[in-house]
Amino acid sequence: MKTIVQKVLGAVAVGSLLAVQVPASAADTASKKIALSNNFAGNSWRQAMLKSWEKVTKEAVAQKVVAQAPSFTTAENQATEQAAQIQNMILQGYDAIVVDAASPTALNGAIKKACDAGIVVVSFDGVVTEPCAYRIAVDFKQLGEMQIDYFASRGLKGNLLEVRGLAGVFVDDEIHQGIGDGVKKHPEYKIVGSVHGNWTQTVAQKEVAAILSTLPTVTAVATQGGDGYGVAQAFKAAGRPLPVIFLGNRHDELTWWKEQRDASKYETMSGSIAPGSSTFAFWVAQQILGGAKVPKDMKLPLTVVTQNTLDEALKNTEPGGVVNMEYSQKDVVDFLAKLK
Amino acid sequence: MSSLQAKRGVLVLHNILPALALSLLLAAVFWRQPRAMSYFGVNLLLNLAIPLMFASLAQMMILAVSDLDLSIGPFVSLAASIGATLLPTRPALAMLAFVAAVAAYALAGALIESRRLPSIVVTLGLSFVWLGCAVLLLPTPGGLAPDWLSSAMAYRTPWLPMPIWMALFAAALGHVLVTRSAFGTLVRGLGGNPTAVARVGWSLVRLRAGVYALAGLFGVLAGLMLVGQTTSADPNIASRYTLVSIAAVILGGGKFVGGYVSPVGTVVGALTMTLAASFLTFLEVAPDWQVGMQGLILIVVLGLRAAIDRLERIA
């Protein structure tokens, strides 16, 4: 008799222990189905994004966190096609839909239908304006501002060179504004030159080389990603001392950084958006299904590589690719807890 | 005798192919997801085909006179953009814009006839004009469709879901207009043998202008219905309609030359094209294969059409 009571008590104890371990996903999501609606798969970022989704969700399904998490990509990157796809997902009975949208507005009708059917819609990267959906947007301003903050934390002073992206694109404007805000906050910096590197190493190298002879000593270079290696080559070719160049997580940039570090203890930092943001959105959807209170608008955390994490980041990045990061359930639970 | 029977058999095949393709796709969806077999389900499956039906009817008018319209997608996008910007705030100006757009279509038709220009070149040029106008109106995606339009498109029709009613309406309208009316006979005549039509004394310029104006009108209707469904617009919202509408007409039994078109087939073709592009959600195909599979389905369906056309020529 006693032993049975002990066993039961033991089982209750184990059960409550488990419950303590995962408090944020208190409600069971094991029977829930989450689908990814993706509009485009034609570049390396999207390919990595889909791969991350598959990897993380496969594990989540195996561990019975969710029942199913398939991904669906439309053929033509067209809004009407993706709207039809989302409507089919409503019919399929998914509990949550994660969307990387072809248009911020043209899917609104379909997304409203999904919300009305009681489906949780989480948009990321390509976010949607429909108020009933959750948005995980990329904070490009932050990507600009953090560079100046980093330079300040290093105690650097003096002249900055700014390498911008493709003129007229929203992303370029946002990062540029962030850099401007950072400089306002730290008056010890002065931007002495600005060129458009178009997020391309060769263009950045050519543009920087052209302006370099007119510039005084440059202490640091603020960039937008995909351009850092080209900037370094331009400085090297001109025989100028190497400034601190903020990098953008590309494989060639990190390789160059490692070489410089090994040769001359070069120090810098690197930051960008990880394609694994799809897995971030996945866990956000899972948390909402689990009953967590989540704000409708969130900023996607940036993926940062520092001196200490360089070797690991480089090891895990394919040549020609971008540093990826797959988020775990714990990462997202912690992120959401911090928002409160 | 037997050759006549064969001919008749091929003709039946010709006429039922679009319906057959649609039934097969629907059967596959219903088999995978019985829940889709309901008022709510059919509505979700097919409601995005409503604007495409009208865009396809527009394309069919143009194909009926042996021309090709490469601008219908951007034109529908422009109509949707007007619907989400001018229509709610300045309805009179919006109406004026629609009338001007239809008039521009008619003018294009008159120009193509009188200057003997290839329609592909003129409409390709126009497609950039439409896109430019849409971007001017709506530099970034946004706008809001008027309430009456959104609620009209969300209306719960009695007995049958709205896509079915709309399909019946569009098919009947097209049938009366192109297959039954005197005007329709003239249109098909213009596509098949313009010299004969001219010799009887009809003005080909006015006739072609009229056909293009009708196509423009269908385009405006498609744009309004689309923006009523999405509630908000994007200057590129309907760009895929250009090619999909051509495929819908051809799938429905139309031909590129000779004035052969079928309004009923076109409407069924539009439904089929909508389903073909998205029904892979129901067959859990591996992500790597999805994009290719969608293309494959279209090739198979259109390939069948080509095969039947060939049989017809032999029989």
XYZ file of C-alpha atoms in Angstrom:
655
model
C 0.000 0.000 0.000
C 2.630 2.392 1.160
C 4.740 1.820 -1.877
C 1.877 2.630 -4.209
C 1.195 5.879 -2.397
C 4.881 6.694 -2.610
C 4.895 5.944 -6.318
C 1.910 8.165 -6.904
C 3.442 10.952 -4.876
C 6.683 10.463 -6.759
C 4.853 10.733 -10.083
C 3.119 13.910 -8.957
C 6.458 15.322 -7.876
C 8.040 14.522 -11.245
C 5.047 15.992 -13.013
C 5.234 19.239 -11.088
C 8.985 19.391 -11.659
C 8.440 19.182 -15.408
C 5.806 21.883 -15.181
C 8.267 24.124 -13.376
C 10.872 23.565 -16.071
C 8.719 24.879 -18.907
C 6.494 27.511 -17.376
C 5.978 29.665 -20.435
C 4.472 26.911 -22.552
C 2.147 25.856 -19.807
C -0.714 25.001 -22.123
C -0.044 21.914 -24.161
C 0.718 22.568 -27.826
C 1.459 18.933 -28.731
C -1.636 18.676 -30.905
C -1.122 22.035 -32.635
C -0.177 22.447 -36.276
C 1.883 25.416 -37.468
C 2.469 26.142 -41.182
C 5.012 28.414 -42.870
C 3.732 30.427 -45.829
C 6.723 31.637 -47.825
C 6.533 33.702 -51.003
C 9.970 33.202 -52.514
C 12.868 30.739 -52.343
C 15.204 32.100 -54.992
C 18.190 33.420 -53.015
C 20.663 32.053 -50.479
C 19.040 33.904 -47.568
C 15.648 32.347 -48.243
C 17.188 28.919 -48.820
C 18.933 29.134 -45.444
C 15.693 30.409 -43.919
C 13.758 27.350 -45.160
C 16.517 24.961 -44.080
C 16.542 26.428 -40.561
C 12.773 26.100 -40.372
C 12.928 22.474 -41.425
C 15.701 21.618 -38.977
C 14.168 23.279 -35.927
C 10.574 22.221 -36.568
C 11.548 18.622 -37.268
C 13.064 18.481 -33.819
C 10.053 20.189 -32.275
C 7.754 17.637 -33.904
C 9.965 14.749 -32.778
C 9.834 16.041 -29.205
C 6.059 16.419 -29.484
C 6.123 20.151 -28.838
C 3.893 20.572 -31.887
C 2.142 18.030 -34.107
C 3.157 19.354 -37.532
C 5.078 22.263 -39.026
C 5.325 22.027 -42.815
C 6.549 24.868 -45.023
C 4.962 26.000 -48.280
C 6.552 28.194 -50.931
C 4.681 29.801 -53.818
C 6.161 29.562 -57.295
C 5.883 33.115 -58.533
C 6.447 35.485 -55.599
C 3.012 36.970 -56.204
C 0.593 38.295 -53.637
C -2.601 36.798 -55.104
C -0.967 33.374 -55.193
C 0.165 33.622 -51.589
C -3.295 34.820 -50.519
C -4.786 31.659 -52.057
C -2.132 29.607 -50.306
C -3.030 31.108 -46.923
C -6.733 30.473 -47.536
C -5.934 26.841 -48.264
C -4.040 26.681 -44.980
C -7.157 27.891 -43.167
C -9.019 24.961 -44.717
C -6.249 22.575 -43.734
C -6.991 23.457 -40.147
C -3.615 24.810 -39.061
C -3.631 26.446 -35.653
C -1.014 29.015 -36.537
C 0.411 30.382 -39.789
C 3.863 31.939 -39.960
C 4.157 34.269 -42.973
C 7.026 35.822 -44.892
C 4.786 37.998 -47.073
C 5.033 39.001 -50.744
C 3.297 42.297 -49.977
C 2.653 44.167 -46.729
C -0.963 44.869 -47.712
C -2.203 42.551 -50.454
C -2.548 39.547 -48.157
C -4.641 41.423 -45.593
C -7.947 39.961 -46.770
C -6.681 36.387 -46.492
C -4.979 37.073 -43.164
C -8.145 38.597 -41.717
C -9.994 35.444 -42.774
C -7.404 33.349 -40.941
C -7.727 35.441 -37.771
C -11.512 35.198 -37.971
C -11.169 31.424 -38.123
C -9.234 31.579 -34.861
C -5.807 31.046 -36.398
C -2.729 32.784 -34.967
C -0.854 34.628 -37.740
C 2.765 35.631 -37.169
C 4.523 37.588 -39.918
C 8.271 38.069 -39.988
C 10.852 39.615 -42.358
C 8.176 40.496 -44.933
C 5.606 41.682 -42.389
C 1.911 42.492 -43.016
C -0.136 45.516 -41.957
C -3.346 43.658 -41.013
C -3.781 44.568 -37.298
C -4.872 41.084 -36.204
C -1.492 39.573 -37.183
C 1.708 39.599 -35.140
C 4.727 41.307 -36.682
C 8.369 40.446 -36.112
C 10.126 43.247 -37.984
C 13.810 43.757 -38.535
C 15.227 46.699 -36.606
C 17.505 48.187 -39.240
C 17.896 51.438 -37.305
C 19.314 49.480 -34.430
C 21.802 47.888 -36.845
C 23.101 51.400 -37.632
C 23.110 52.741 -34.107
C 24.836 49.737 -32.565
C 27.869 50.306 -34.759
C 28.541 53.761 -33.305
C 27.823 52.418 -29.819
C 30.390 49.704 -30.426
C 33.023 52.217 -31.602
C 32.316 54.314 -28.491
C 32.622 51.277 -26.230
C 36.082 50.704 -27.730
C 37.038 54.280 -26.761
C 37.701 55.242 -30.383
C 37.600 58.920 -31.358
C 37.798 60.851 -34.613
C 36.667 60.472 -38.200
C 34.154 57.982 -39.564
C 33.541 56.794 -43.084
C 30.040 55.603 -43.859
C 29.444 52.966 -46.522
C 25.786 52.889 -47.496
C 23.638 50.384 -49.378
C 21.564 50.731 -52.524
C 20.282 54.307 -52.878
C 16.522 54.698 -52.569
C 15.901 51.413 -50.817
C 14.115 51.579 -47.482
C 16.711 49.406 -45.728
C 19.547 51.766 -46.700
C 17.636 54.731 -45.364
C 16.855 53.045 -42.048
C 20.436 51.953 -41.348
C 21.669 55.402 -42.376
C 19.297 57.062 -39.922
C 20.455 54.724 -37.181
C 24.074 55.687 -37.839
C 23.042 59.360 -37.756
C 21.310 58.873 -34.404
C 24.410 57.139 -33.045
C 26.666 60.008 -34.094
C 24.312 62.508 -32.468
C 24.545 60.510 -29.254
C 28.349 60.370 -29.418
C 29.565 63.813 -30.520
C 33.199 62.615 -30.507
C 32.597 61.231 -34.028
C 32.477 63.076 -37.288
C 31.388 61.487 -40.563
C 33.958 62.721 -43.075
C 32.807 60.719 -46.076
C 29.895 58.642 -47.359
C 29.689 56.335 -50.388
C 27.156 53.849 -51.736
C 28.622 50.352 -51.690
C 25.361 48.685 -52.771
C 25.899 45.818 -50.278
C 28.429 44.415 -52.744
C 32.130 43.894 -51.995
C 33.384 44.933 -55.436
C 31.269 48.092 -55.594
C 32.255 49.063 -52.045
C 35.939 48.591 -52.871
C 35.713 50.748 -55.993
C 33.724 53.536 -54.318
C 35.885 53.660 -51.197
C 39.077 53.638 -53.275
C 37.753 56.620 -55.231
C 37.022 58.760 -52.165
C 39.897 57.631 -49.945
C 42.584 60.031 -51.212
C 40.408 63.004 -50.261
C 39.886 61.861 -46.682
C 41.838 62.602 -43.489
C 42.758 59.700 -41.214
C 39.757 57.421 -40.778
C 39.348 55.757 -37.379
C 36.386 53.566 -38.096
C 34.027 52.560 -40.919
C 30.282 52.060 -40.491
C 28.865 49.628 -43.055
C 25.617 47.893 -43.994
C 26.779 44.319 -44.582
C 28.158 42.646 -47.674
C 30.590 45.546 -48.128
C 33.176 45.235 -45.302
C 35.651 43.050 -47.166
C 35.694 45.433 -50.121
C 36.333 48.381 -47.799
C 39.289 46.577 -46.242
C 40.751 45.841 -49.680
C 40.459 49.515 -50.664
C 42.343 50.634 -47.548
C 45.002 48.000 -48.115
C 45.486 48.978 -51.763
C 45.852 52.652 -50.826
C 48.455 51.790 -48.170
C 46.407 53.494 -45.464
C 46.288 52.276 -41.851
C 43.449 49.841 -41.347
C 40.477 51.413 -39.497
C 38.003 49.448 -37.382
C 35.520 48.195 -39.984
C 32.146 47.028 -38.738
C 31.281 43.854 -40.655
C 28.052 42.255 -41.821
C 28.345 38.537 -40.970
C 29.252 37.445 -44.516
C 31.600 34.511 -44.815
C 34.282 36.443 -46.720
C 34.204 39.249 -44.157
C 34.628 36.875 -41.239
C 37.426 34.995 -43.007
C 39.273 38.268 -43.524
C 38.659 39.274 -39.888
C 40.132 35.974 -38.656
C 43.231 36.469 -40.825
C 43.733 39.980 -39.459
C 43.152 38.846 -35.904
C 45.689 36.053 -36.198
C 48.212 38.345 -37.884
C 47.841 41.585 -35.905
C 45.237 41.152 -33.136
C 42.720 43.145 -35.170
C 39.496 43.716 -33.259
C 36.014 44.523 -34.555
C 32.412 43.394 -34.439
C 29.898 42.084 -36.968
C 26.118 42.117 -37.083
C 23.242 41.277 -39.428
C 19.910 39.502 -39.696
C 20.001 35.720 -39.470
C 17.900 33.694 -41.929
C 17.014 31.581 -38.904
C 14.558 34.327 -37.964
C 11.958 31.898 -39.344
C 12.611 29.704 -36.306
C 12.189 32.731 -34.049
C 8.765 33.295 -35.596
C 7.993 29.592 -35.194
C 8.611 29.678 -31.444
C 6.679 32.917 -31.073
C 3.703 31.217 -32.745
C 4.149 28.181 -30.495
C 4.259 30.401 -27.394
C 1.076 32.215 -28.425
C -0.669 28.865 -28.953
C 0.600 27.880 -25.516
C -1.212 30.844 -24.038
C 1.647 33.314 -23.650
C 0.804 37.015 -23.837
C 2.790 38.486 -26.717
C 2.766 42.053 -28.064
C 1.588 42.457 -31.660
C 4.773 44.246 -32.731
C 8.212 42.883 -32.010
C 11.688 43.730 -33.233
C 13.771 40.812 -34.378
C 17.011 40.589 -32.421
C 20.157 41.119 -34.505
C 22.720 38.367 -34.794
C 26.063 39.666 -33.612
C 29.532 38.140 -33.962
C 32.164 39.350 -31.497
C 35.858 38.689 -31.086
C 35.024 35.753 -28.805
C 32.450 34.094 -31.042
C 34.278 34.623 -34.322
C 35.792 31.150 -34.631
C 32.536 29.405 -33.902
C 30.530 31.636 -36.239
C 32.997 31.088 -39.071
C 33.005 27.335 -38.537
C 29.207 27.193 -38.847
C 28.911 29.397 -41.932
C 29.073 28.065 -45.454
C 31.405 29.812 -47.930
C 29.379 32.484 -49.719
C 26.764 32.484 -46.972
C 25.704 34.581 -44.000
C 26.043 33.703 -40.321
C 22.908 31.874 -39.373
C 21.312 31.406 -36.028
C 18.569 29.021 -35.149
C 16.547 30.094 -32.156
C 15.522 27.682 -29.441
C 12.311 27.739 -27.473
C 14.291 29.066 -24.495
C 15.714 31.980 -26.528
C 12.218 33.114 -27.430
C 10.792 32.575 -23.942
C 13.620 34.727 -22.540
C 13.090 37.346 -25.251
C 9.359 37.571 -24.477
C 9.995 37.714 -20.725
C 12.296 40.692 -21.248
C 9.567 42.568 -23.143
C 7.286 42.513 -20.129
C -19.329 7.711 -90.669
C -16.657 6.534 -88.264
C -14.550 9.591 -88.964
C -17.554 11.762 -88.147
C -17.972 9.914 -84.864
C -14.294 10.377 -84.053
C -14.648 14.058 -84.824
C -17.605 14.318 -82.524
C -15.705 12.459 -79.783
C -12.769 14.836 -80.018
C -15.121 17.800 -79.946
C -16.712 16.522 -76.738
C -13.226 16.067 -75.278
C -12.369 19.592 -76.374
C -15.360 21.008 -74.576
C -15.150 19.032 -71.360
C -11.378 19.215 -70.792
C -11.497 22.377 -68.635
C -14.326 20.966 -66.534
C -12.493 17.641 -66.287
C -9.261 19.292 -65.100
C -11.160 21.350 -62.537
C -13.059 18.304 -61.239
C -9.824 16.322 -60.888
C -8.145 19.093 -58.888
C -11.232 19.572 -56.725
C -11.530 15.828 -56.142
C -7.882 15.724 -55.035
C -8.464 18.595 -52.602
C -11.674 17.088 -51.202
C -9.982 13.723 -50.820
C -7.115 15.222 -48.843
C -9.292 17.626 -46.883
C -12.970 16.676 -46.593
C -13.504 19.874 -44.620
C -13.097 21.802 -47.890
C -16.353 20.262 -49.142
C -18.565 22.907 -47.539
C -19.907 26.384 -48.144
C -17.052 27.870 -46.117
C -14.470 25.579 -47.741
C -15.398 26.214 -51.349
C -15.476 29.930 -50.638
C -11.933 29.872 -49.267
C -10.701 27.641 -52.082
C -12.082 29.620 -54.965
C -12.903 33.177 -53.953
C -9.601 34.511 -55.322
C -10.664 33.137 -58.695
C -13.454 35.747 -58.898
C -11.255 38.668 -60.014
C -9.263 36.286 -62.208
C -12.461 35.204 -64.017
C -13.125 38.774 -65.062
C -9.501 39.416 -65.968
C -9.645 36.259 -68.086
C -12.844 37.435 -69.786
C -10.977 40.661 -70.613
C -8.126 38.644 -72.079
C -10.648 36.496 -73.957
C -12.160 39.553 -75.665
C -8.705 40.478 -76.937
C -7.877 36.915 -77.999
C -11.224 36.733 -79.814
C -9.950 39.351 -82.265
C -6.636 37.449 -82.594
C -4.726 39.960 -80.470
C -2.886 39.423 -77.204
C -3.078 41.665 -74.134
C 0.155 41.788 -72.147
C -1.081 44.622 -69.970
C -4.129 43.156 -68.253
C -2.237 42.282 -65.042
C -0.841 45.793 -64.462
C -4.211 47.233 -65.586
C -6.071 45.239 -62.919
C -3.424 46.355 -60.404
C -4.059 49.978 -61.391
C -7.822 49.547 -61.031
C -7.243 48.010 -57.594
C -4.940 50.892 -56.635
C -7.568 53.439 -57.686
C -10.094 51.441 -55.692
C -7.978 51.676 -52.549
C -6.967 55.337 -52.859
C -9.387 57.576 -54.790
C -12.588 55.564 -54.474
C -13.135 55.932 -50.692
C -12.306 59.651 -50.525
C -13.194 61.087 -53.929
C -15.612 58.688 -55.634
C -16.386 61.052 -58.517
C -12.711 61.397 -59.380
C -12.297 57.626 -59.104
C -15.176 57.085 -61.571
C -13.546 59.577 -63.915
C -10.269 57.663 -63.627
C -12.015 54.398 -64.474
C -13.732 55.956 -67.488
C -10.393 57.397 -68.638
C -8.729 54.004 -68.241
C -11.425 52.268 -70.308
C -11.171 55.039 -72.917
C -7.412 54.516 -73.074
C -8.045 50.830 -73.747
C -10.480 51.684 -76.544
C -7.961 54.117 -78.018
C -5.295 51.422 -77.959
C -7.665 49.130 -79.874
C -8.399 51.810 -82.471
C -4.692 52.538 -82.842
C -3.808 48.871 -83.288
C -6.422 48.554 -86.067
C -5.844 51.815 -87.902
C -2.012 51.792 -87.806
C -1.821 47.974 -88.163
C 0.388 47.726 -85.079
C 1.125 44.414 -83.371
C -1.028 44.240 -80.217
C 1.801 42.618 -78.254
C 3.993 45.692 -78.685
C 1.267 48.211 -77.866
C -0.011 46.352 -74.796
C 3.507 45.628 -73.539
C 4.171 49.370 -73.681
C 0.861 50.096 -71.977
C 1.677 47.676 -69.166
C 4.452 50.036 -68.042
C 2.110 53.011 -68.280
C -0.406 51.256 -66.001
C 2.316 50.270 -63.560
C 3.652 53.831 -63.545
C 0.200 55.277 -62.829
C -0.327 52.733 -60.025
C 3.026 53.619 -58.436
C 2.177 57.336 -58.674
C -1.081 56.704 -56.845
C 0.380 54.308 -54.347
C 4.170 54.776 -53.933
C 4.215 52.197 -51.142
C 1.694 49.364 -50.725
C -1.321 50.526 -48.744
C -4.643 52.284 -49.092
C -7.972 50.996 -47.935
C -10.881 49.767 -50.030
C -14.224 51.452 -49.266
C -16.372 49.579 -46.763
C -19.216 48.925 -49.167
C -16.799 47.157 -51.529
C -15.151 44.999 -48.849
C -18.485 44.000 -47.373
C -19.921 43.276 -50.825
C -17.045 40.867 -51.507
C -17.515 39.266 -48.065
C -21.290 38.911 -48.543
C -22.663 35.486 -47.697
C -24.655 34.568 -50.778
C -27.689 32.297 -50.321
C -27.583 28.582 -51.301
C -24.198 28.551 -53.009
C -20.882 30.195 -52.104
C -20.087 33.437 -53.894
C -17.397 32.032 -56.261
C -19.973 29.640 -57.746
C -22.575 32.385 -58.263
C -19.936 34.642 -59.766
C -18.716 31.881 -62.072
C -22.281 31.251 -63.261
C -22.826 34.964 -63.760
C -19.524 35.530 -65.587
C -20.033 32.501 -67.806
C -23.607 33.511 -68.683
C -22.556 37.100 -69.361
C -19.688 36.007 -71.579
C -21.837 33.447 -73.359
C -24.566 35.963 -74.194
C -22.041 38.617 -75.178
C -19.679 36.579 -77.346
C -21.422 33.382 -78.394
C -25.070 34.467 -78.738
C -25.204 38.138 -79.682
C -24.776 39.775 -83.079
C -21.944 41.794 -81.628
C -20.227 38.566 -80.572
C -20.498 37.170 -84.086
C -18.856 40.312 -85.440
C -16.080 40.079 -82.820
C -15.291 36.502 -83.722
C -15.525 37.431 -87.365
C -12.935 40.129 -86.811
C -10.675 37.531 -85.262
C -11.234 34.953 -87.990
C -11.666 36.890 -91.197
C -11.424 40.669 -90.842
C -11.569 41.246 -94.609
C -14.989 39.641 -94.813
C -16.267 41.763 -91.936
C -14.905 44.928 -93.566
C -16.423 44.015 -96.952
C -19.879 43.821 -95.401
C -19.386 47.442 -94.402
C -18.422 47.411 -90.734
C -15.833 49.825 -89.421
C -13.015 47.649 -88.156
C -11.509 50.543 -86.179
C -14.707 51.089 -84.233
C -15.228 47.385 -83.770
C -11.753 46.761 -82.383
C -12.034 49.864 -80.182
C -15.312 48.483 -78.804
C -13.738 45.100 -78.066
C -10.837 46.743 -76.244
C -13.197 48.998 -74.287
C -15.116 45.920 -73.124
C -11.853 44.284 -72.104
C -10.990 47.448 -70.143
C -14.368 47.326 -68.439
C -13.829 43.700 -67.389
C -10.371 44.712 -66.158
C -11.805 47.482 -63.985
C -14.369 45.060 -62.546
C -11.603 42.554 -61.787
C -9.530 45.213 -60.024
C -12.438 46.372 -57.880
C -13.336 42.825 -56.876
C -9.715 42.054 -56.057
C -9.257 45.100 -53.834
C -12.591 44.351 -52.176
C -11.165 40.956 -51.207
C -7.717 42.066 -50.091
C -9.050 45.326 -48.517
C -5.744 47.024 -49.356
C -3.714 47.383 -52.554
C -0.200 47.056 -53.906
C 0.884 48.456 -57.315
C 2.013 44.930 -58.282
C -0.928 43.108 -56.789
C -2.189 41.434 -59.968
C 0.883 41.271 -62.171
C 0.600 37.509 -62.537
C -2.861 37.889 -64.084
C -1.335 38.696 -67.492
C 0.015 35.208 -68.082
C -2.519 33.336 -65.961
C -5.418 34.912 -67.864
C -3.915 33.828 -71.186
C -3.493 30.308 -69.805
C -7.113 30.347 -68.575
C -8.448 31.278 -72.019
C -6.312 28.686 -73.808
C -7.150 26.014 -71.235
C -10.808 26.887 -71.691
C -10.625 26.048 -75.389
C -9.633 29.372 -76.922
C -7.035 29.734 -79.633
C -4.468 32.429 -80.279
C -5.757 33.104 -83.790
C -8.953 32.699 -85.709
C -11.494 34.078 -83.263
C -12.037 30.793 -81.417
C -12.908 31.498 -77.779
C -15.234 29.965 -75.219
C -16.500 32.178 -72.380
C -17.744 29.221 -70.318
C -14.432 27.428 -70.805
C -12.554 30.594 -69.874
C -14.355 30.910 -66.557
C -13.714 27.248 -65.754
C -10.098 27.788 -66.853
C -9.726 30.666 -64.395
C -11.044 28.476 -61.572
C -8.653 25.687 -62.560
C -5.637 28.007 -62.742
C -6.398 29.376 -59.275
C -6.628 25.926 -57.802
C -3.603 24.557 -59.685
C -1.326 27.250 -58.296
C -2.209 26.673 -54.676
C -3.560 23.205 -54.122
C -0.138 21.760 -53.328
C -0.801 22.965 -49.786
C -3.077 19.959 -49.569
C -0.639 17.297 -50.769
C 2.227 17.422 -48.354
C 4.916 17.740 -51.029
C 8.509 18.274 -49.835
C 9.374 22.004 -49.889
C 12.192 21.488 -52.405
C 9.721 20.118 -54.954
C 6.819 22.499 -54.456
C 7.816 25.250 -56.862
C 8.683 22.786 -59.616
C 5.500 20.779 -59.038
C 3.298 23.827 -59.533
C 4.865 24.383 -62.926
C 4.500 20.719 -63.757
C 0.747 20.714 -63.075
C 0.303 23.643 -65.443
C 2.395 21.975 -68.135
C 0.349 18.767 -67.862
C -2.990 20.614 -68.056
C -1.957 22.843 -70.960
C -0.185 19.917 -72.626
C -3.465 17.997 -72.624
C -5.092 20.955 -74.359
C -2.400 20.945 -77.046
C -2.796 17.181 -77.496
C -6.567 17.482 -77.969
C -6.105 20.297 -80.488
C -3.802 17.991 -82.428
C -6.338 15.179 -82.362
C -8.930 17.597 -83.701
C -6.749 18.459 -86.648
C -6.166 14.789 -87.465
C -9.814 13.732 -87.079
